[in-house]
Every structure is written in C-alpha cells, then in structure tokens.
PDB file of C-alpha atoms and ligand atoms in Angstrom:
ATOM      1  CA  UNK A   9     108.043  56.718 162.830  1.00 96.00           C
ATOM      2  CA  UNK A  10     104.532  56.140 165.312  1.00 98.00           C
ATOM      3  CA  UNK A  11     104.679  58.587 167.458  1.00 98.00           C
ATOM      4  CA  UNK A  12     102.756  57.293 170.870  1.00 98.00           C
ATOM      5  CA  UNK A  13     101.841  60.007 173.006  1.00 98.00           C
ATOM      6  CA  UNK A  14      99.889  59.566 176.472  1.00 98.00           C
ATOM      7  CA  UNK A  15      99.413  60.855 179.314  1.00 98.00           C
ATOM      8  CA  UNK A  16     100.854  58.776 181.850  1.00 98.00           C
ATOM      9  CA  UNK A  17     103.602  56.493 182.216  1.00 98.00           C
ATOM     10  CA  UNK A  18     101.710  53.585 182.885  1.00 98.00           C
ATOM     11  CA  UNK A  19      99.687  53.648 180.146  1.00 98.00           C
ATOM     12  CA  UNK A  20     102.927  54.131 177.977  1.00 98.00           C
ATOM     13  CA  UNK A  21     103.887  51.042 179.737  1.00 98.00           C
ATOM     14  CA  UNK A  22     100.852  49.281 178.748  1.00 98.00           C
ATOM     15  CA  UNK A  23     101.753  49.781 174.872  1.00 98.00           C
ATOM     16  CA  UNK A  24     105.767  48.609 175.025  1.00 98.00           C
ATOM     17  CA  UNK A  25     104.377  45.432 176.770  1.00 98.00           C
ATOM     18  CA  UNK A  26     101.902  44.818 173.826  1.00 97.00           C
ATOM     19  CA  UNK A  27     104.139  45.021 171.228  1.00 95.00           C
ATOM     20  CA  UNK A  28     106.699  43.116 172.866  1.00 95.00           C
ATOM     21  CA  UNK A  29     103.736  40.678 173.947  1.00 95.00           C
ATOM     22  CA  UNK A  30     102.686  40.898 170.246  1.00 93.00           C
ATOM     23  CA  UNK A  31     106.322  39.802 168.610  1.00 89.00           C
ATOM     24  CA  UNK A  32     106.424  37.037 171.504  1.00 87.00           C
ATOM     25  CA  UNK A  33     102.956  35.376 170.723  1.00 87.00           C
ATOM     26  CA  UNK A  34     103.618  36.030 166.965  1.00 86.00           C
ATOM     27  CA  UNK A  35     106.903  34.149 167.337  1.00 80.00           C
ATOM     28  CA  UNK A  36     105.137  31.478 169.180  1.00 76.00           C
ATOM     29  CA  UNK A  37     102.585  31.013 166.891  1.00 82.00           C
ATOM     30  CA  UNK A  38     104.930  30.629 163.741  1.00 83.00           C
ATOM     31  CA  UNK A  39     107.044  27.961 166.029  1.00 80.00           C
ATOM     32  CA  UNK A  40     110.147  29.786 165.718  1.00 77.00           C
ATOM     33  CA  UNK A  41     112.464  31.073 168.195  1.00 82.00           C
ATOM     34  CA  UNK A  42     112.145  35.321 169.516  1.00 93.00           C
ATOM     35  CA  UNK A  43     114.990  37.202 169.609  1.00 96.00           C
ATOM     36  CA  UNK A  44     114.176  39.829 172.171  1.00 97.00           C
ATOM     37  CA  UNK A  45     116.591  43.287 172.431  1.00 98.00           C
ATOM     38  CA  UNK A  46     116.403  44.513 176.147  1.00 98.00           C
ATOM     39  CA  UNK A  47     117.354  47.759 177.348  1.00 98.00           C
ATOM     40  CA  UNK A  48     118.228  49.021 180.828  1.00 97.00           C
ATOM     41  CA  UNK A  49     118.096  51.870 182.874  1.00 94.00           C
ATOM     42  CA  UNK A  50     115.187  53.276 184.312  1.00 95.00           C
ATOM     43  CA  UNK A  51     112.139  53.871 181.360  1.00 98.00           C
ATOM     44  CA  UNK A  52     111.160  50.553 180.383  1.00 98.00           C
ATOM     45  CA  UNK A  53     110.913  49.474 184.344  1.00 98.00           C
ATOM     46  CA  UNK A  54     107.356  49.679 184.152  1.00 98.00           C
ATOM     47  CA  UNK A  55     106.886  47.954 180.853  1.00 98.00           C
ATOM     48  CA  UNK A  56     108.826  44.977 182.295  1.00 98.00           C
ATOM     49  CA  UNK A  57     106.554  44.876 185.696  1.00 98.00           C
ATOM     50  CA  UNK A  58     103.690  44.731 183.170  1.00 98.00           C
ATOM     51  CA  UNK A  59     105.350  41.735 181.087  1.00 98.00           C
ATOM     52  CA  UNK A  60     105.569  40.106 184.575  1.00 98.00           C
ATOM     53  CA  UNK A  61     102.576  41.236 185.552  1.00 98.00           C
ATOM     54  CA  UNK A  62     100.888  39.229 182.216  1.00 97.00           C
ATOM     55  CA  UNK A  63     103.052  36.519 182.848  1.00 96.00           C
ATOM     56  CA  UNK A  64     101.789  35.981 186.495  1.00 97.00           C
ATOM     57  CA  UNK A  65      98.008  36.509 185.543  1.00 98.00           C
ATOM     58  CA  UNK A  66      97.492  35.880 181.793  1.00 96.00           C
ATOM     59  CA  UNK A  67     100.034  33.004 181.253  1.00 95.00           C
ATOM     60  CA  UNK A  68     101.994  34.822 178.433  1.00 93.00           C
ATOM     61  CA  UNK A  69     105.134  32.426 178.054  1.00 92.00           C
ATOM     62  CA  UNK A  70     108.550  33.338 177.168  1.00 93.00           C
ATOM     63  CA  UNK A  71     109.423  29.659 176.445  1.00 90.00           C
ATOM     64  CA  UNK A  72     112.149  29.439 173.872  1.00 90.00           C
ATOM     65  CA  UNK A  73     113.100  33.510 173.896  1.00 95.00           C
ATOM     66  CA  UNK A  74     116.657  34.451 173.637  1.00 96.00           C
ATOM     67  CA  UNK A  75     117.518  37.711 174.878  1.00 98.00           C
ATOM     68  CA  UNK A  76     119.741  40.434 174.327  1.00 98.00           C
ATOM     69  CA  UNK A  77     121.084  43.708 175.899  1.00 98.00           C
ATOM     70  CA  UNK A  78     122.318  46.723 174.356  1.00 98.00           C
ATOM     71  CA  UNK A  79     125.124  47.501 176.271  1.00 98.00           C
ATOM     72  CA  UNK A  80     127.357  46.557 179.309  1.00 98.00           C
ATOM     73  CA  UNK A  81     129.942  48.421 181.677  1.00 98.00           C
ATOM     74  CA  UNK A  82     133.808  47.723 181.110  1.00 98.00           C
ATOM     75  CA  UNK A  83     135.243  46.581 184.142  1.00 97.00           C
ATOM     76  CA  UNK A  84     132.782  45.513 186.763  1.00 97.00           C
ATOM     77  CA  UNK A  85     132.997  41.697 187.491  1.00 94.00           C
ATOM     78  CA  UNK A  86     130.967  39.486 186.385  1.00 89.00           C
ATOM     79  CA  UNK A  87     127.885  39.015 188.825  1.00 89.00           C
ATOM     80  CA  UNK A  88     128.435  42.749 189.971  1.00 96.00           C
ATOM     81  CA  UNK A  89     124.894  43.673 191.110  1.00 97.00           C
ATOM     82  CA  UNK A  90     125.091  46.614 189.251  1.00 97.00           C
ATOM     83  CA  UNK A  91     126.551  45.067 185.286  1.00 97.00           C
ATOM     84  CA  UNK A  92     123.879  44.982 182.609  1.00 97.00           C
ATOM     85  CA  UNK A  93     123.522  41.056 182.872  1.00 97.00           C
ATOM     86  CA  UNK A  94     122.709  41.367 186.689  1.00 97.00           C
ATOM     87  CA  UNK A  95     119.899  43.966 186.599  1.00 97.00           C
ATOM     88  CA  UNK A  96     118.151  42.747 183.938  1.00 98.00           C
ATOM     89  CA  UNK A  97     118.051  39.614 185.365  1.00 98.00           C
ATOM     90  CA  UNK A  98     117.346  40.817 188.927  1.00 97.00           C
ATOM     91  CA  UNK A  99     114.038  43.419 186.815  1.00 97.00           C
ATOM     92  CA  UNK A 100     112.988  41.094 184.819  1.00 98.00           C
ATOM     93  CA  UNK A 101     114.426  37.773 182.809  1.00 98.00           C
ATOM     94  CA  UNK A 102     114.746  35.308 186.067  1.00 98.00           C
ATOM     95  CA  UNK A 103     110.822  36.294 186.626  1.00 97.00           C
ATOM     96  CA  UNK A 104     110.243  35.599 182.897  1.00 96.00           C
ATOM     97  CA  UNK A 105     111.164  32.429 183.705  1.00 96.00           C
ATOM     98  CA  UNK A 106     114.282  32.675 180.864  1.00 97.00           C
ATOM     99  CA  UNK A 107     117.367  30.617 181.596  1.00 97.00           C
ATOM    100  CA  UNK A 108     120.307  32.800 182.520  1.00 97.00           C
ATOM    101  CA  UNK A 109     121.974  31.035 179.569  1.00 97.00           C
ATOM    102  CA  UNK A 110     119.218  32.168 177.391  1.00 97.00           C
ATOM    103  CA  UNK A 111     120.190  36.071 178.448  1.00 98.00           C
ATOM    104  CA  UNK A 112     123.113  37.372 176.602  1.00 98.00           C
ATOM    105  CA  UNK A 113     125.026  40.604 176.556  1.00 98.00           C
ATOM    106  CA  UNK A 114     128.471  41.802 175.725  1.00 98.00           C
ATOM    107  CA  UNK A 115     131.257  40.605 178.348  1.00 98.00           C
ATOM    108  CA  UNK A 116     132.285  43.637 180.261  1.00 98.00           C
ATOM    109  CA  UNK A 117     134.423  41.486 182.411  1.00 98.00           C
ATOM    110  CA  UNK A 118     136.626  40.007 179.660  1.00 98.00           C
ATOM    111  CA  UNK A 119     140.498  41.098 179.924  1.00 97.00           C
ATOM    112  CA  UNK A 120     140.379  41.837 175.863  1.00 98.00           C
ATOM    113  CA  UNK A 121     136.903  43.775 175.617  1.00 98.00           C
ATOM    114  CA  UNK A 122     137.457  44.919 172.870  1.00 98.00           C
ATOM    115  CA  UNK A 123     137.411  41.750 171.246  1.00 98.00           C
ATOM    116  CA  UNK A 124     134.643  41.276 173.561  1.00 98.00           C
ATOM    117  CA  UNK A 125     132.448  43.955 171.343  1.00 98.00           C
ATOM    118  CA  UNK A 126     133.450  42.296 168.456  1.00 98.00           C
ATOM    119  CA  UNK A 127     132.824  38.490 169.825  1.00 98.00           C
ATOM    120  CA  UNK A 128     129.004  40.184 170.668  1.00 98.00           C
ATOM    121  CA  UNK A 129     128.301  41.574 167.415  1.00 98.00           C
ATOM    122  CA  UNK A 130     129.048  38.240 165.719  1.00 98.00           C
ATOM    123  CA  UNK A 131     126.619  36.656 168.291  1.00 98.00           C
ATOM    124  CA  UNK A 132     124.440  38.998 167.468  1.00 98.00           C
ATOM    125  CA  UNK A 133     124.628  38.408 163.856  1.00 97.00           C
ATOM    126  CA  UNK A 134     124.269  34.504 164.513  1.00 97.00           C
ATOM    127  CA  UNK A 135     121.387  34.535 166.629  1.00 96.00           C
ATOM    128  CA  UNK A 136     119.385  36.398 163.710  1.00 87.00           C
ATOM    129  CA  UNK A 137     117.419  39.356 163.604  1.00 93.00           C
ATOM    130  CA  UNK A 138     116.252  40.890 166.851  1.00 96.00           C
ATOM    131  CA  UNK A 139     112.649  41.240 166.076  1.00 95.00           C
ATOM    132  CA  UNK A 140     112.078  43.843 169.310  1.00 96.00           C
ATOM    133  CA  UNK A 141     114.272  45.696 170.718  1.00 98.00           C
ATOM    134  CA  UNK A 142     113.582  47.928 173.491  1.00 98.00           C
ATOM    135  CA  UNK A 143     115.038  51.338 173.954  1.00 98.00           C
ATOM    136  CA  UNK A 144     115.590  54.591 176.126  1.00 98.00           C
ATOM    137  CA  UNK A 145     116.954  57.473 175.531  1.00 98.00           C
ATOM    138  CA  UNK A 146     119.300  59.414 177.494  1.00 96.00           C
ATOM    139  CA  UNK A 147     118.803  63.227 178.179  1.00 95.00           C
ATOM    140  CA  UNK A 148     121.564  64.088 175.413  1.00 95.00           C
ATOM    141  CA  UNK A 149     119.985  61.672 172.560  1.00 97.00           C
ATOM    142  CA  UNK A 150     122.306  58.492 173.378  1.00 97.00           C
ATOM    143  CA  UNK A 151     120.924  55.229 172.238  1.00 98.00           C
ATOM    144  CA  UNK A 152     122.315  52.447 173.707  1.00 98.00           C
ATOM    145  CA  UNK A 153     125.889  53.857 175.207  1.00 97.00           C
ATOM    146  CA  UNK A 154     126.133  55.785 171.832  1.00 98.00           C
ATOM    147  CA  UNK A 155     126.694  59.346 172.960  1.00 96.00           C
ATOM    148  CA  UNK A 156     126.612  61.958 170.340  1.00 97.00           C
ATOM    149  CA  UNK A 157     129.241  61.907 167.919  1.00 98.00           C
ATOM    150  CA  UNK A 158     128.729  57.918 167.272  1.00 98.00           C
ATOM    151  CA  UNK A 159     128.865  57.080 163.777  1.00 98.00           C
ATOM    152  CA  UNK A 160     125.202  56.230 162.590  1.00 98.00           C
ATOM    153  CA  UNK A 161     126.372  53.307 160.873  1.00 98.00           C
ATOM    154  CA  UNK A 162     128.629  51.793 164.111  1.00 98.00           C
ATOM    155  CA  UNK A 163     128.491  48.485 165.213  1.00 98.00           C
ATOM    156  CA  UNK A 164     129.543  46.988 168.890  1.00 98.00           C
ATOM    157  CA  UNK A 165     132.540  48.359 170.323  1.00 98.00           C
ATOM    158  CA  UNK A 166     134.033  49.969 173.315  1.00 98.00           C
ATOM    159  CA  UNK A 167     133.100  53.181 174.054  1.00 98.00           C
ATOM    160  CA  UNK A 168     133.710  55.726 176.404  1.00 97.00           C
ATOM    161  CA  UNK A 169     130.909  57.595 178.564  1.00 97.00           C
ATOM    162  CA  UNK A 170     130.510  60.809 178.512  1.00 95.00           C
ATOM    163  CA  UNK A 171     130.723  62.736 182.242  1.00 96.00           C
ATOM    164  CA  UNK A 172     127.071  63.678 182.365  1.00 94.00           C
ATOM    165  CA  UNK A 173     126.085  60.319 181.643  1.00 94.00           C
ATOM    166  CA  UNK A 174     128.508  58.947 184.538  1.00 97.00           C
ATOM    167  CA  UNK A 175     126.658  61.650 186.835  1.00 95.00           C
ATOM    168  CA  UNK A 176     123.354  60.625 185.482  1.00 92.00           C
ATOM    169  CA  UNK A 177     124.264  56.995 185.889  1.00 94.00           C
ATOM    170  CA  UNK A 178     125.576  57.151 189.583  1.00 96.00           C
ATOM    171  CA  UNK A 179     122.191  57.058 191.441  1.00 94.00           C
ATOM    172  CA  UNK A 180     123.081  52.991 190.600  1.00 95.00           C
ATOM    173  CA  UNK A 181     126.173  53.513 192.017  1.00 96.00           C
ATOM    174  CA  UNK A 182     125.548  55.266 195.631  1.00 96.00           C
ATOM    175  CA  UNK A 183     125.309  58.861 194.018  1.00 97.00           C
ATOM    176  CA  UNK A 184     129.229  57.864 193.734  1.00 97.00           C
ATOM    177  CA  UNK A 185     130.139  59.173 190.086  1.00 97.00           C
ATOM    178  CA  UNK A 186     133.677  58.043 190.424  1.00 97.00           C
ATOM    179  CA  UNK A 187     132.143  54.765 191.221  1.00 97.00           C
ATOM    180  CA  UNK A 188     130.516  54.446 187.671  1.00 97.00           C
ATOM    181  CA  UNK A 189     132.611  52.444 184.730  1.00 98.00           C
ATOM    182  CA  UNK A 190     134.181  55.219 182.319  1.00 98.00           C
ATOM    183  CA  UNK A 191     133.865  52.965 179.412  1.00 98.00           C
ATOM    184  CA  UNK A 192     131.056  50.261 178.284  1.00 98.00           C
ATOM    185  CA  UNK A 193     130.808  47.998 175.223  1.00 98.00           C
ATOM    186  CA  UNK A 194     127.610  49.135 173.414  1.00 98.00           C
ATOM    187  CA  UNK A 195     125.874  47.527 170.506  1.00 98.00           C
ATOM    188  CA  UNK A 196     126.108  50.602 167.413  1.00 98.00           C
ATOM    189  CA  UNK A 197     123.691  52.316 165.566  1.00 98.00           C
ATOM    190  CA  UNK A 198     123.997  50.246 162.943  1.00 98.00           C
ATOM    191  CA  UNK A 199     123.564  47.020 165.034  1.00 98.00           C
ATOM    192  CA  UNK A 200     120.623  48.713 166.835  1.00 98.00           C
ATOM    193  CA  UNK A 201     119.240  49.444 163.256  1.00 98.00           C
ATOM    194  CA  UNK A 202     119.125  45.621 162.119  1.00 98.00           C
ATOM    195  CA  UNK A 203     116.577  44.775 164.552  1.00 97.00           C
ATOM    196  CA  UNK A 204     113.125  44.642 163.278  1.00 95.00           C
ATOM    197  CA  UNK A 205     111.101  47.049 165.306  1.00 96.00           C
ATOM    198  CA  UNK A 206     112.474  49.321 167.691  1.00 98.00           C
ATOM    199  CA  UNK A 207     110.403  50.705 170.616  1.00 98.00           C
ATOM    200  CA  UNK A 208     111.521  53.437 172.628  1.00 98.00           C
ATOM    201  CA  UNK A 209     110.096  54.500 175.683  1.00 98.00           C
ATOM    202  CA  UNK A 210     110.811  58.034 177.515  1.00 98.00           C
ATOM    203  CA  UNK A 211     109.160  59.633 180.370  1.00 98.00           C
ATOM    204  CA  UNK A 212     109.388  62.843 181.975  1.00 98.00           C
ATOM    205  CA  UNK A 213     110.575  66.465 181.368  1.00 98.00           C
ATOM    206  CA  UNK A 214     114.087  65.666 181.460  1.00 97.00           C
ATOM    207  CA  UNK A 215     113.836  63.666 178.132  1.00 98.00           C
ATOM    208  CA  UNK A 216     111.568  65.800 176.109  1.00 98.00           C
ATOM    209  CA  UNK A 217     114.640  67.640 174.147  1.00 98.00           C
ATOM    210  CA  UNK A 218     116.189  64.842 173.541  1.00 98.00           C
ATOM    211  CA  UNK A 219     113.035  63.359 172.142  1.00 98.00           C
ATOM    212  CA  UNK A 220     112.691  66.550 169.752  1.00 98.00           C
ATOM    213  CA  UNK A 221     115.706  66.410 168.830  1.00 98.00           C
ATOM    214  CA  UNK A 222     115.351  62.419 167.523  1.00 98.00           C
ATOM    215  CA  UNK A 223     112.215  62.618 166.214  1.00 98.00           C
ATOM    216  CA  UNK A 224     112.001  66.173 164.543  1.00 98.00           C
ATOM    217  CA  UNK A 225     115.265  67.179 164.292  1.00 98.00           C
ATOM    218  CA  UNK A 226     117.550  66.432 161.920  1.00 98.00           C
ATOM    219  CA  UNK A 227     119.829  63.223 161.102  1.00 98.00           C
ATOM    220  CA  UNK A 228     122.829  63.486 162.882  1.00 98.00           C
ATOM    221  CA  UNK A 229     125.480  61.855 164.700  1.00 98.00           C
ATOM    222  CA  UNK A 230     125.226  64.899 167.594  1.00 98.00           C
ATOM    223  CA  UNK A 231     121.852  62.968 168.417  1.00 98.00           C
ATOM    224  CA  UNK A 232     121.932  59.584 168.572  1.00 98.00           C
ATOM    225  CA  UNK A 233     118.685  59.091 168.578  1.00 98.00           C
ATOM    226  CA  UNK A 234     117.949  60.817 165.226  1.00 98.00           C
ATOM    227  CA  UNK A 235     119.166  57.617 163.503  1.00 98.00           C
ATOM    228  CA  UNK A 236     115.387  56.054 164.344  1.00 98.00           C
ATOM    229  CA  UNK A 237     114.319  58.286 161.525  1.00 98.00           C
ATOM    230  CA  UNK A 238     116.424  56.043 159.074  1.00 98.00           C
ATOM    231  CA  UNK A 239     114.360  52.387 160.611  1.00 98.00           C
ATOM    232  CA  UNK A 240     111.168  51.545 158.520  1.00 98.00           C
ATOM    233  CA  UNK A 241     109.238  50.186 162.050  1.00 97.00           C
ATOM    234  CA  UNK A 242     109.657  52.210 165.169  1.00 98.00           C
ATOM    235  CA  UNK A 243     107.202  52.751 167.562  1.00 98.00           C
ATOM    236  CA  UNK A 244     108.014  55.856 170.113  1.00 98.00           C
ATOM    237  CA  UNK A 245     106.275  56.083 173.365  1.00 98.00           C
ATOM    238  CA  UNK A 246     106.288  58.652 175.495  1.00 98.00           C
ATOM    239  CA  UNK A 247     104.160  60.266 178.293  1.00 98.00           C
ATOM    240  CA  UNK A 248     102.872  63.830 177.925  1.00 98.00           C
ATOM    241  CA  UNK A 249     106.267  65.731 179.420  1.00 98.00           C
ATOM    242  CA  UNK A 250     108.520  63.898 177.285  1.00 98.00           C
ATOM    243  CA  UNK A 251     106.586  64.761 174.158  1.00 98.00           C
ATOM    244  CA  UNK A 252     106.106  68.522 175.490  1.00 98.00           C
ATOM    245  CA  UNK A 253     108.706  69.898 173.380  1.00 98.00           C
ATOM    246  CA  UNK A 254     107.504  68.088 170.182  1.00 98.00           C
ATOM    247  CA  UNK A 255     106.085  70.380 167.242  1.00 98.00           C
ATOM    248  CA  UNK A 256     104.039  68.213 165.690  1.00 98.00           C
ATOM    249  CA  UNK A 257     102.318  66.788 169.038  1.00 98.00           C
ATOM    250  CA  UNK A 258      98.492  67.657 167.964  1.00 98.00           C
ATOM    251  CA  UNK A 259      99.284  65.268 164.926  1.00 98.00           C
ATOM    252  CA  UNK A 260     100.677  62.530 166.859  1.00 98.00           C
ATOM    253  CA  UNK A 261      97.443  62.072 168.910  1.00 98.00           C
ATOM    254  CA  UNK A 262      95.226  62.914 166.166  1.00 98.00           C
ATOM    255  CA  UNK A 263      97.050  59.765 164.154  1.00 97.00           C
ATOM    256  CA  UNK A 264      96.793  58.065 167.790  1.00 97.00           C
ATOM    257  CA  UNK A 265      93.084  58.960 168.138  1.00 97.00           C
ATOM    258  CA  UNK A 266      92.247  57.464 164.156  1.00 97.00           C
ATOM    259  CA  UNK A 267      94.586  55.079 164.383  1.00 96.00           C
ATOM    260  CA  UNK A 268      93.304  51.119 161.955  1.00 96.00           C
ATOM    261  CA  UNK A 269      92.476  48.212 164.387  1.00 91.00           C
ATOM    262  CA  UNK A 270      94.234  46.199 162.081  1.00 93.00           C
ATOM    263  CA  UNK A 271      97.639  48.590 162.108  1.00 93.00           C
ATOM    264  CA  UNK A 272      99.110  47.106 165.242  1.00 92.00           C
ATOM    265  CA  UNK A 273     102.120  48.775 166.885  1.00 94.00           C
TER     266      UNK A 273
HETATM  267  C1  LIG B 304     120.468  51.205 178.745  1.00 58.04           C
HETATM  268  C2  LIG B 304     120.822  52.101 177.659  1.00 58.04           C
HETATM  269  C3  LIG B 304     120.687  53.579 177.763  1.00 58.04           C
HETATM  270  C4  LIG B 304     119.440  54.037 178.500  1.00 58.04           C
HETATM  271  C5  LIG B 304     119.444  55.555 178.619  1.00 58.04           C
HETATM  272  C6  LIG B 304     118.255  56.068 179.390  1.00 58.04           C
HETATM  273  O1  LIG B 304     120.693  49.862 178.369  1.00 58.04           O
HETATM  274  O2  LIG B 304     121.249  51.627 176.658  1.00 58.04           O
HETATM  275  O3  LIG B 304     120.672  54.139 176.463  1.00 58.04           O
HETATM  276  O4  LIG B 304     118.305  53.602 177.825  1.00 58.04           O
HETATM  277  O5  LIG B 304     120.613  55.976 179.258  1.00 58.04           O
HETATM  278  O6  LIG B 304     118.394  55.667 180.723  1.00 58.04           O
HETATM  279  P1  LIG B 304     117.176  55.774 181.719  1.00 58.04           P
HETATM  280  O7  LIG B 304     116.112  54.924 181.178  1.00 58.04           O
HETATM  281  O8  LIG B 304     117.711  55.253 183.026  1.00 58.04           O
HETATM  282  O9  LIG B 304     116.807  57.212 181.765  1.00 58.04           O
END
C-alpha cells in the first residue's frame, strides 16, 4: 500500500482529488462510463471542496459518472437531511452537476432493509467495478460501517453500530446520541475490496492508531481497516498527526520524496 504522508490537510486534500480527478479524466478519455465510490463523514470534506473547486475553475466534468456510497443509516426517511444520500448530495454531487438519479446508495428507508443490503450489493455488482472509491476511517479501524469484528470477506448487509461510533456520530445529530440510527446497511469488506483503487484519507490525532493499526498491524477482523493490506492499489493519505503513530513513517516520505513521475497515485 502508498503510504501518503503530508503535512497538512489540505495538501492531503489536494492528492484524493487527483486521483479521483485522474480515474474521472481516464474514464473520459476511454469513452466509458466512471463508477465513483463516495464516502461520508467528515475526512474527505476537503477533497470534495477541491473537486468542486476544479470543477468551478478548471472545467473538470463529471458527465456520465455514476456514484456510489458506502453506507446508509436504517431508519431515517428518505430525504432526512442527515441520511447518506442527503449529505452527499448537499457536500458535493448536486455541485458536481450529477443527476440525483445518477447517485446511488443502499435504501435505509425501505421496510425490508435487509433485503435492501442485498438489493445494493447486486446493484453494485451490475453497475461494474468501482474504479475509486473513497474512504475514512473511524477512530476504532471501521471501514465503511464495518466495526471490528466484520468478516473481511462480508458483503452489504445490516449492521449494527457500535456505541462509540453513535457518540462519535452525534455531532450530525445535535450532540443527541440517542438521536443517531443504531443500525446502518454498509457495503462489506469484501464489496469494498472489488473496487479498483481505494483511497483513504485520515486527519488528525484522533485517527493515528487506527491508522497503525491498518497499515502496520496485522490482518484482522478487530481492525477493519487492516483488510487494505489484502487490495493490490490503495493509496493512504494522511496528514502528519494521523501518521504520528506509524513505524515506518521516515520510509513513507522517503518513497514520497523519490517517488517516478510516471507512477501516478
Ligand atoms: C462514512 C463511512 C465511515 C467514515 C468514518 C470516519 O461513509 O463509511 O467509515 O468514513 O466513520 O468518519 P469521519 O470522516 O467523520 O471521521
């Protein structure tokens, strides 16, 4: 796995929007539809402001991409400001210009979700590869709504939060953790490892363990995240305090430092 380590933020920003940007204009140029894998939550909120930002002032076109989200809340309506659907359209996919019908994600709402999960893993399936998908972490190694303990080889289903993600989650909710869904419909590690190239982006001290834990720890189901070591293209950015726990962080930005031209993300 690339490990991207920089100072800031921002500039970790700067890299999730070129490799997204990258797999868009690739796409383009072949003629063929993108499949693009969008993640919520707070860490890739400045990669998205710098997708719209290119879009606004560079022209970059998102004509033709389908997108899809990793996850959803069981039991808000549909619409509800705060479901999956709503805030990624409200960060980022209206501005894009994409059709709302061109924005897919698992239905929360549905009276049966758990056919729901299973409905959104065959659309998955159908709509091809996801050739990026976007990612955060959560403080205990989640991926997705996978908390630890997921099977590595899961695929969409309902799942069931665990408290500390509920309290995390509940600054969306009016700092009101009773407030925040108990159980969400999550694409699995095994779905999340179909796509083509994974990005993950995590900022700040509070994710640096977890980012240890995924990238130098070992493969297990008690982090999540550990499964990226098992996906042959995954680029993982993250500013200086959530790399401050890694090991191996003087090798990461010497790789950084020597990195090809011609290697891309
Ligand atoms: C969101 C998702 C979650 C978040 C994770 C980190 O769609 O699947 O795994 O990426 O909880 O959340 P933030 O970025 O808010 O710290």
């Amino acid at each position: 796995m690339e490990v991207v380590l920089l100072p800031t933020p921002e500039e970790c920003a700067r890299v999730v929007a070129d490799a997204v940007a990258g797999s868009v204009l690739g796409a383009l140029a072949g003629g063929g539809p993108l499949v693009l894998g969008l993640a919520t939550g707070s860490s890739p909120l400045l990669a998205y402001r710098e997708l719209l930002r290119r879009r606004h002032q560079e022209g970059l076109s998102f004509t033709g991409v389908q997108a899809f989200l990793l996850d959803e809340y069981v039991g808000l309506p549909a619409g509800h400001p705060e479901s999956y659907r709503a805030v990624i359209r409200r960060e980022l996919t209206d501005e894009l210009g994409l059709d709302p019908a061109a924005v897919h994600g698992p239905d929360g709402a549905s009276g049966d979700p758990l056919q729901a999960a299973l409905d959104y893993e065959a659309q998955l399936l159908a709509a091809g590869p996801v050739a990026v998908q976007v990612l955060g972490i959560g403080a205990n190694g989640h991926l997705g709504f996978n908390e630890p303990g997921s099977s590595l080889a899961s695929r969409t289903r309902v799942k069931t939060l665990t408290e500390q993600t509920r309290i995390d989650n509940a600054r969306f909710f009016g700092d009101d953790v009773d407030a925040v869904p108990r159980h969400v419909i999550t694409q699995g590690l095994g779905t999340i490892l179909r796509a083509e190239h994974l990005v993950l982006v995590a900022t700040g001290v509070g994710k640096a363990e977890a980012v240890a834990a995924a990238v130098e720890g070992p493969l297990t189901a008690s982090c999540p995240g550990s499964v990226l070591q098992l996906h042959p293209h995954v680029t993982l950015v993250v500013d200086d305090a959530a790399g401050s726990r890694l090991a191996r962080a003087t090798h990461y930005r010497y790789v950084l430092r020597h990195k090809l031209a011609e290697q891309g993300w």
